[in-house]
Tab-separated table of C-alpha atoms in Angstrom:
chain	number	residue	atom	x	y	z
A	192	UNK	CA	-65.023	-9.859	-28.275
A	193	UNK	CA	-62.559	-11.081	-25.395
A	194	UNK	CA	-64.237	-10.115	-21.862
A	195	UNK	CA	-62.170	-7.424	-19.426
A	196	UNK	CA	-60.525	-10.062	-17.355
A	197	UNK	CA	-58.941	-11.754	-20.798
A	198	UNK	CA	-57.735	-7.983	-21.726
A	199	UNK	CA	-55.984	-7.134	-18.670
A	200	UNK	CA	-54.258	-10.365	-18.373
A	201	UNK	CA	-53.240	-10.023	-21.591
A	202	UNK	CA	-51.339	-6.882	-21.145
A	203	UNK	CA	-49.275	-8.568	-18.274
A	204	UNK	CA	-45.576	-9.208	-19.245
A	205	UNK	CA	-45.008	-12.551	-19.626
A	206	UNK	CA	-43.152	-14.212	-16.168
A	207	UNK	CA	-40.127	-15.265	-17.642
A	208	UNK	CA	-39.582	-11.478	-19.644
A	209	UNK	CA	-39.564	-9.912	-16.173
A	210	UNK	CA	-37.369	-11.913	-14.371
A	211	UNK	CA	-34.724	-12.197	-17.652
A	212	UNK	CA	-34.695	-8.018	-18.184
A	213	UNK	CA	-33.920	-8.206	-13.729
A	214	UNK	CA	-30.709	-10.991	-13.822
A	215	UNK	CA	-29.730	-8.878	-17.214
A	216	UNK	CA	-29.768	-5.891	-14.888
A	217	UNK	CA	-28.194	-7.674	-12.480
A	218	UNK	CA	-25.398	-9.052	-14.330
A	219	UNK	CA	-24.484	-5.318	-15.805
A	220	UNK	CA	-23.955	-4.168	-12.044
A	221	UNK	CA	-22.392	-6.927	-11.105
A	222	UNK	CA	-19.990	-6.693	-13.854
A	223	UNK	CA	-19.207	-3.105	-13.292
A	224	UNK	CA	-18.516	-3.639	-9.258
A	225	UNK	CA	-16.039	-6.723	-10.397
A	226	UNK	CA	-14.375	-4.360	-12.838
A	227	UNK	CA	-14.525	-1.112	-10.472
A	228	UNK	CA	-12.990	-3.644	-7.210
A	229	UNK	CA	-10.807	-5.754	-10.156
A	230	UNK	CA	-12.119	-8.966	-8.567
A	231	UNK	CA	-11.831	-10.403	-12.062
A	232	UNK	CA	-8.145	-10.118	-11.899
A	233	UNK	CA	-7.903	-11.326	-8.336
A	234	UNK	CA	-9.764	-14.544	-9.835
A	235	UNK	CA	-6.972	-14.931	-12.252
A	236	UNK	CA	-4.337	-14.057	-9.587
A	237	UNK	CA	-5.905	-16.668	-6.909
A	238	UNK	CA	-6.216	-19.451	-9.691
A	239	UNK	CA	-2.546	-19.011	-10.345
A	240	UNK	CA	-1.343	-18.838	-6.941
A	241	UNK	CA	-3.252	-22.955	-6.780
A	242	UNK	CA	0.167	-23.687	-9.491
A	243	UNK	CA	2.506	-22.267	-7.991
A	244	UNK	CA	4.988	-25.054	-6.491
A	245	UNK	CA	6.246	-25.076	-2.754
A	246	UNK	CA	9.442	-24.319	-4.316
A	247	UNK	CA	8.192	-21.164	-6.067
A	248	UNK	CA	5.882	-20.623	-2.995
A	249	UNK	CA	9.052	-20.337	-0.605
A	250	UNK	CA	11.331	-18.356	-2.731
A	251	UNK	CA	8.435	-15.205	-2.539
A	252	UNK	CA	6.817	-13.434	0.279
A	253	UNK	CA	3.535	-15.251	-0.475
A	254	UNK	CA	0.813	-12.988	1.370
A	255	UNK	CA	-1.725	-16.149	1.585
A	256	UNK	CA	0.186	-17.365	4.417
A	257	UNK	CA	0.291	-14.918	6.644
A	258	UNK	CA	-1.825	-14.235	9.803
A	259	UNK	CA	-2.494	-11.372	12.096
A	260	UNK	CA	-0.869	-11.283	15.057
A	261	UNK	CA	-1.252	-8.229	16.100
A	262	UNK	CA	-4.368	-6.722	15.162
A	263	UNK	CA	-6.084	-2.856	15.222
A	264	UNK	CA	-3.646	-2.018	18.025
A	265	UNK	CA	-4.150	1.709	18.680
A	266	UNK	CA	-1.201	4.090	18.490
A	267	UNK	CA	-1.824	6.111	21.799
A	268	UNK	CA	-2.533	10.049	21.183
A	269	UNK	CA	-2.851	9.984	17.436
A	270	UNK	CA	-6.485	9.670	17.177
A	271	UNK	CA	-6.402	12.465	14.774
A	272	UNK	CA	-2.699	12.482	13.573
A	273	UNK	CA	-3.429	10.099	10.401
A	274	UNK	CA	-0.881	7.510	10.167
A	275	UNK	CA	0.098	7.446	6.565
A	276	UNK	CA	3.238	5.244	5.777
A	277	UNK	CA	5.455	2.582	7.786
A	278	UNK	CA	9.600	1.669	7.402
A	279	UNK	CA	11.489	-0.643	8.876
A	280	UNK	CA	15.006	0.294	10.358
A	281	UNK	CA	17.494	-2.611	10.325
A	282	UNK	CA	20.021	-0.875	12.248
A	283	UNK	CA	18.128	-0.272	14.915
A	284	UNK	CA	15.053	-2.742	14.651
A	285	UNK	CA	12.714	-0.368	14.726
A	286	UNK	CA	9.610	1.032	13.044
A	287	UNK	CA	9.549	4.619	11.552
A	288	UNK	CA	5.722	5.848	10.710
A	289	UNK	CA	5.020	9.654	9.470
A	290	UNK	CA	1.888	11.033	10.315
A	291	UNK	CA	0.604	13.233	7.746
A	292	UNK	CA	-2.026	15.671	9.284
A	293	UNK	CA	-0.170	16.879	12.157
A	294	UNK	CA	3.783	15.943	10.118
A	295	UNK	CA	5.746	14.036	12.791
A	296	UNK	CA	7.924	10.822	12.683
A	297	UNK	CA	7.032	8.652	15.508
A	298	UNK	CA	9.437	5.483	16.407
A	299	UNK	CA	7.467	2.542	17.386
A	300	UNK	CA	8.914	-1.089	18.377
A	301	UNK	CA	8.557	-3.882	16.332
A	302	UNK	CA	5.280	-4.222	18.450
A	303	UNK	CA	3.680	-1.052	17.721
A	304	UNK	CA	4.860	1.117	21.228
A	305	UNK	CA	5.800	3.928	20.822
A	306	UNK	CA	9.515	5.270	21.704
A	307	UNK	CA	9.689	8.726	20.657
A	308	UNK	CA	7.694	11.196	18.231
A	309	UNK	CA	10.131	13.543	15.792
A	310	UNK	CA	8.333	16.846	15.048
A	311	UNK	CA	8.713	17.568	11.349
A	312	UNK	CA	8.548	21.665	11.171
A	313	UNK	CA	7.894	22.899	7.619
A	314	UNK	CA	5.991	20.256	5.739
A	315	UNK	CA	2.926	20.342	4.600
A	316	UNK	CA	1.539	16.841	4.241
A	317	UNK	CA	4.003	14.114	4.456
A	318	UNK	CA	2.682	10.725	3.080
A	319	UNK	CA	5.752	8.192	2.400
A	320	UNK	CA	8.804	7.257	4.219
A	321	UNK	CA	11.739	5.173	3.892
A	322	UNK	CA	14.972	4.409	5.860
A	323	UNK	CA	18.242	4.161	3.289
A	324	UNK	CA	21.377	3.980	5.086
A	325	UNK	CA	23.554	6.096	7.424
A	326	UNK	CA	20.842	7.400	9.244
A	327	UNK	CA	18.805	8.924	6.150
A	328	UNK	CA	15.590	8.483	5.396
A	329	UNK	CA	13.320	9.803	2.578
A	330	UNK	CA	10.316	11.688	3.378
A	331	UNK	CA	7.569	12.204	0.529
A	332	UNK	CA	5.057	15.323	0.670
A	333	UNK	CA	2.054	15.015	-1.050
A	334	UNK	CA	0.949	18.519	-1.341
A	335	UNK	CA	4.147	19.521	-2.181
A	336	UNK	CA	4.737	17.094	-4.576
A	337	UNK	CA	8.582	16.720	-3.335
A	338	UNK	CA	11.107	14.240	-1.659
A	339	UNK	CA	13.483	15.403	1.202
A	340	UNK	CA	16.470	13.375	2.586
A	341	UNK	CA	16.529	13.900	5.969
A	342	UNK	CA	19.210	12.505	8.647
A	343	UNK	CA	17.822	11.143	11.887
A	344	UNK	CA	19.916	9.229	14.379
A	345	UNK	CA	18.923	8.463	18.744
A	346	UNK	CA	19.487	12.214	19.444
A	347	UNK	CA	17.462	13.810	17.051
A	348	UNK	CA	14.325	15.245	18.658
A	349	UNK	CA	12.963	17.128	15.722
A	350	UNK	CA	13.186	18.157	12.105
A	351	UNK	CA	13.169	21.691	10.192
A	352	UNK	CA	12.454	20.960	6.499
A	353	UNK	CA	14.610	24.296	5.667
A	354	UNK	CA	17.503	22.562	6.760
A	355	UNK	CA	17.525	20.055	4.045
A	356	UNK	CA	17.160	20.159	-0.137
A	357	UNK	CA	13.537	18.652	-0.963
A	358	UNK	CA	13.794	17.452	-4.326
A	359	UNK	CA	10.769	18.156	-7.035
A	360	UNK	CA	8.937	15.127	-8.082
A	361	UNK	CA	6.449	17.654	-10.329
A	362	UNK	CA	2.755	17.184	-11.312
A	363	UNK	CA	0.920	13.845	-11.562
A	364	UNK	CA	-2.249	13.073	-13.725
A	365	UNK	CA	-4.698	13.729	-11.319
A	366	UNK	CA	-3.085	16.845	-9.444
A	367	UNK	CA	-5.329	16.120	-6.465
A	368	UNK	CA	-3.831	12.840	-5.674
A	369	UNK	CA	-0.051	12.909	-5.798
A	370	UNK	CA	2.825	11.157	-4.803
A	371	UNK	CA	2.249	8.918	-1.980
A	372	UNK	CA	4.389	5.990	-1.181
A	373	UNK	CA	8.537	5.681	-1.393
A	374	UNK	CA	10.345	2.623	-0.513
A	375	UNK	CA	14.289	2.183	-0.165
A	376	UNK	CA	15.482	-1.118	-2.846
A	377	UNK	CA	18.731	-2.010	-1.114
A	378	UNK	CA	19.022	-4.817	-3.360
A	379	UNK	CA	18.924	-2.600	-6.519
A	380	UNK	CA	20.465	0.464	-5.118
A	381	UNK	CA	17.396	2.613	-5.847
A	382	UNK	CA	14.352	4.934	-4.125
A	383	UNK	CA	11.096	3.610	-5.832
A	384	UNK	CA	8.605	6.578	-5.467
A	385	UNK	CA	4.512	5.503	-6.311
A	386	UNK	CA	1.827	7.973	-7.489
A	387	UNK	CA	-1.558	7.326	-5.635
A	388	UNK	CA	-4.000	7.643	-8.428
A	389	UNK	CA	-3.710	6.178	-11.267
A	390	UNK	CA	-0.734	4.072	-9.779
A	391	UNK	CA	2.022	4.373	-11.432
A	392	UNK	CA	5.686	3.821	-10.130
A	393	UNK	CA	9.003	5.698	-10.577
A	394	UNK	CA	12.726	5.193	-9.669
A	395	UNK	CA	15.666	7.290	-8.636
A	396	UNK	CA	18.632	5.717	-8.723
A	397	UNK	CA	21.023	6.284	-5.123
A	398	UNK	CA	23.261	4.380	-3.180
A	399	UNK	CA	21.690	5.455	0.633
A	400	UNK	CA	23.874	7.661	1.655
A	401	UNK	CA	25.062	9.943	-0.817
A	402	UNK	CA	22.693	13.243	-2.417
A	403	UNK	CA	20.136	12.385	-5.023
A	404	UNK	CA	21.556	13.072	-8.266
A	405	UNK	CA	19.689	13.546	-11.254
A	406	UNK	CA	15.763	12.701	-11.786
A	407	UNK	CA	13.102	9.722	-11.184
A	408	UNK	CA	12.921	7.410	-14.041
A	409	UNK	CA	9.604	5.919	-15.272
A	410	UNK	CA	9.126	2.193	-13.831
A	411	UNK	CA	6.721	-0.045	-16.122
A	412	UNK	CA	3.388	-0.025	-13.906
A	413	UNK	CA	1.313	-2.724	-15.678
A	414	UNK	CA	0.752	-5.021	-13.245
A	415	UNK	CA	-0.462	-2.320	-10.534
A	416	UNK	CA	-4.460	-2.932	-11.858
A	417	UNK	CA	-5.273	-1.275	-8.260
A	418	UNK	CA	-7.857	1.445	-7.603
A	419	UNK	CA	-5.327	3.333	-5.782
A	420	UNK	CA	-1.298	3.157	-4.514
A	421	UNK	CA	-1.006	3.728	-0.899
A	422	UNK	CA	2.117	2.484	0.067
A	423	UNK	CA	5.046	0.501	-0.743
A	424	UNK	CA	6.932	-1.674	0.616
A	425	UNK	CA	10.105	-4.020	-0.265
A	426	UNK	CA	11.173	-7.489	1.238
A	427	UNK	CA	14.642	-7.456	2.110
A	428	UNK	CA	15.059	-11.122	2.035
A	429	UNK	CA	13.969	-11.553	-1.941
A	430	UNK	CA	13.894	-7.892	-3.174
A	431	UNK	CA	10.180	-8.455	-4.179
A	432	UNK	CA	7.782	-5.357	-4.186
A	433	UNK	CA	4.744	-4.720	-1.751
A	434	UNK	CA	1.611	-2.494	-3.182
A	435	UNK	CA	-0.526	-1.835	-0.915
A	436	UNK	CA	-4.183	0.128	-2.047
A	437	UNK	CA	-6.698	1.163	0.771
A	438	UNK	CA	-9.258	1.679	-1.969
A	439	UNK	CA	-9.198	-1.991	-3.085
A	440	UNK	CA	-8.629	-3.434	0.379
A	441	UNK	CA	-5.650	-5.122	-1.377
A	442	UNK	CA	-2.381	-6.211	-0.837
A	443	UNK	CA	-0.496	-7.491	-3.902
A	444	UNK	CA	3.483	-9.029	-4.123
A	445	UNK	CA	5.336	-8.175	-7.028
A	446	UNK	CA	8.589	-9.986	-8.383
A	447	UNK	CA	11.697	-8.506	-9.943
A	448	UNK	CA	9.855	-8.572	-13.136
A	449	UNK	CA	6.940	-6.267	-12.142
A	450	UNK	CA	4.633	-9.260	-12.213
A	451	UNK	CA	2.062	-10.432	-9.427
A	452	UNK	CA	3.234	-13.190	-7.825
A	453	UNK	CA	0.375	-13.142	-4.679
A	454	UNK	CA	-1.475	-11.145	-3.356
A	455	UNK	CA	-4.013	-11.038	0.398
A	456	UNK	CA	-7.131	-9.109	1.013
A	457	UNK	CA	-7.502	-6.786	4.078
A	458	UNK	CA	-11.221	-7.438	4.236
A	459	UNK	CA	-12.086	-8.724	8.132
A	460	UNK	CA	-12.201	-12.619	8.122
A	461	UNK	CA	-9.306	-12.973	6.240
A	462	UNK	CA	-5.721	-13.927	7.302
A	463	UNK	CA	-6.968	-13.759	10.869
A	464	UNK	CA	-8.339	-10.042	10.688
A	465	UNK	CA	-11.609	-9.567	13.086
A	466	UNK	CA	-12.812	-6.393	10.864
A	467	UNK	CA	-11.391	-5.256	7.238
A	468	UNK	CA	-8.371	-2.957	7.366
A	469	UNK	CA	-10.478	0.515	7.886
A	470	UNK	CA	-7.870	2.618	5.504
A	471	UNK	CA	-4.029	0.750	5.427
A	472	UNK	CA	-2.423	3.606	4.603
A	473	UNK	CA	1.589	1.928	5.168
A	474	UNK	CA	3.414	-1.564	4.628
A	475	UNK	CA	6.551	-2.275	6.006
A	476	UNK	CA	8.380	-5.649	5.826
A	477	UNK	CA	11.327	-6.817	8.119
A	478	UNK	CA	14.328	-8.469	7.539
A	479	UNK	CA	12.542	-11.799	9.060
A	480	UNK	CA	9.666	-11.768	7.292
A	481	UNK	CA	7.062	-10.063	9.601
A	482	UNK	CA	4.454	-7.564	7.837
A	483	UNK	CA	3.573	-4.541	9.239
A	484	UNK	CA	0.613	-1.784	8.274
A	485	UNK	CA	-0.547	1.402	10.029
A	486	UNK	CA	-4.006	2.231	9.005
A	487	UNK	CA	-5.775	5.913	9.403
A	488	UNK	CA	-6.537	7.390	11.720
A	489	UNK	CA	-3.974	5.454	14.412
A	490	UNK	CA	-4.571	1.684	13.819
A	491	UNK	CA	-1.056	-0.624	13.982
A	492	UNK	CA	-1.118	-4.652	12.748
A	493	UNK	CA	1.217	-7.363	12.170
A	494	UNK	CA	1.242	-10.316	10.646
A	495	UNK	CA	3.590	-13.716	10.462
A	496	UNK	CA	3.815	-16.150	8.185
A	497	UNK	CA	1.831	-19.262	9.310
């Protein structure tokens, strides 16, 4: 008859059946958080990027490159404005950034100061903007799931949405997060319009100066494997697409094709950030190159390409 000692030990799980079930366990999460933050496709993306030729390399944006030059620089006063979306101006050099939870336009310089702040009287909760030509830009509102063409030009001091035709963008999947990010395609002559969750991306065909006519087209969203769409953003220079998600801390570059070309993390460490991106919530790119973000609630960066 075995003794007590030889029973109990006997019931113990063997060493090597504990620790097996725990890096099984282990694995499962840590499979679900790669899938969930799509690190598995950022893999993929970063082992590509290592083939890409300097030829290739030079005739994108190619986000790896770039460093922070101006980082977390706080936008004075709007502590609890929310800065939601960034556009460059050409004509005048300038940045325009809407601020969604008190609706203004503010101006800022190239390196984030302010110049002037544009009341915007009637909307609800603007999220995108985008400068098109002539002194129009786009303004989307989330909550009102519309698009309003708006004329600003140096004398303009502030805006009354009744003054202007807002154009219905109607429901997305998820009604609670709409449409969020716009961007102005010279290039292609278009508006491209991005639903925050699940991304997907639209177009509306216009010239930049004349009335919208007609109604946003589908635009094949594939290669948008983000959590979220925040923002986007075009380069002038190539015509190549910025996403931008706060929810994946990501950055990606699209080409004319839809497909991922590069992409940069806004996690702190990276590209010369001190701290992660706390929620980039706008991308703007200039006709030179430099990248621009706002992040909520008031946070400005910049970054050149090293």
């Amino acid at each position: 008859m075995p003794s007590p000692s030889s029973a109990s030990v006997s019931t113990k799980r063997p060493f090597y059946r504990r620790w097996s079930f725990g890096l099984a366990a282990a694995a499962v999460i840590g499979y679900g958080v790669v899938s969930a933050m799509h690190w598995d496709d950022r893999g993929l993306l970063w082992i590509k990027e290592g083939f890409e030729s300097q030829a290739e390399r030079q005739e994108s944006i190619w986000l790896p490159s770039y460093v922070v030059d101006i980082d977390a620089k706080p936008l004075p006063g709007m502590e609890r404005d929310e800065a939601s979306d960034l556009a460059f101006n050409p004509h005048t050099r300038s940045l325009f950034a809407v601020m969604g939870k008190h609706p203004f336009l503010v101006e800022l310089t190239l390196d984030g100061d302010v110049l002037r702040k544009i009341p915007l009287v009637g909307w609800s909760n603007p999220e995108g903007v985008a400068v098109l030509e002539d002194g129009q830009i786009a303004i989307v509102d989330e909550r009102n799931h519309d698009l309003t063409l708006v004329k600003v030009d140096a004398a303009t001091t502030s805006l009354n949405r009744a003054d202007y035709q807002p154009h219905d963008l109607g429901e997305t999947e998820d009604g609670n997060k709409g449409f969020e990010a716009v961007a102005w395609d010279l290039m292609r002559q278009r508006l491209i319009i991005g639903a925050e969750r699940p991304p997907k991306m639209y177009i509306w065909n216009t010239d930049g100066r004349s009335p919208l006519k007609g109604e946003k087209q589908p635009l094949p969203s594939e290669e948008l494997d983000l959590r979220n769409l925040s923002a986007l953003g075009i380069d002038p220079r190539t015509g190549h697409l910025l996403a931008l998600s706060a929810d994946s801390n990501m950055l990606l570059e699209l080409d004319e094709k839809g497909e991922q070309v590069s992409f940069m993390t806004l996690l702190g460490g990276f590209n010369g950030l001190a701290d992660t991106i706390p929620r980039a919530e706008g991308v703007a790119m200039d006709d030179q190159g430099n990248l621009y973000m706002v992040s909520e609630p008031n946070l400005f960066y910049r970054f050149k390409k090293n």
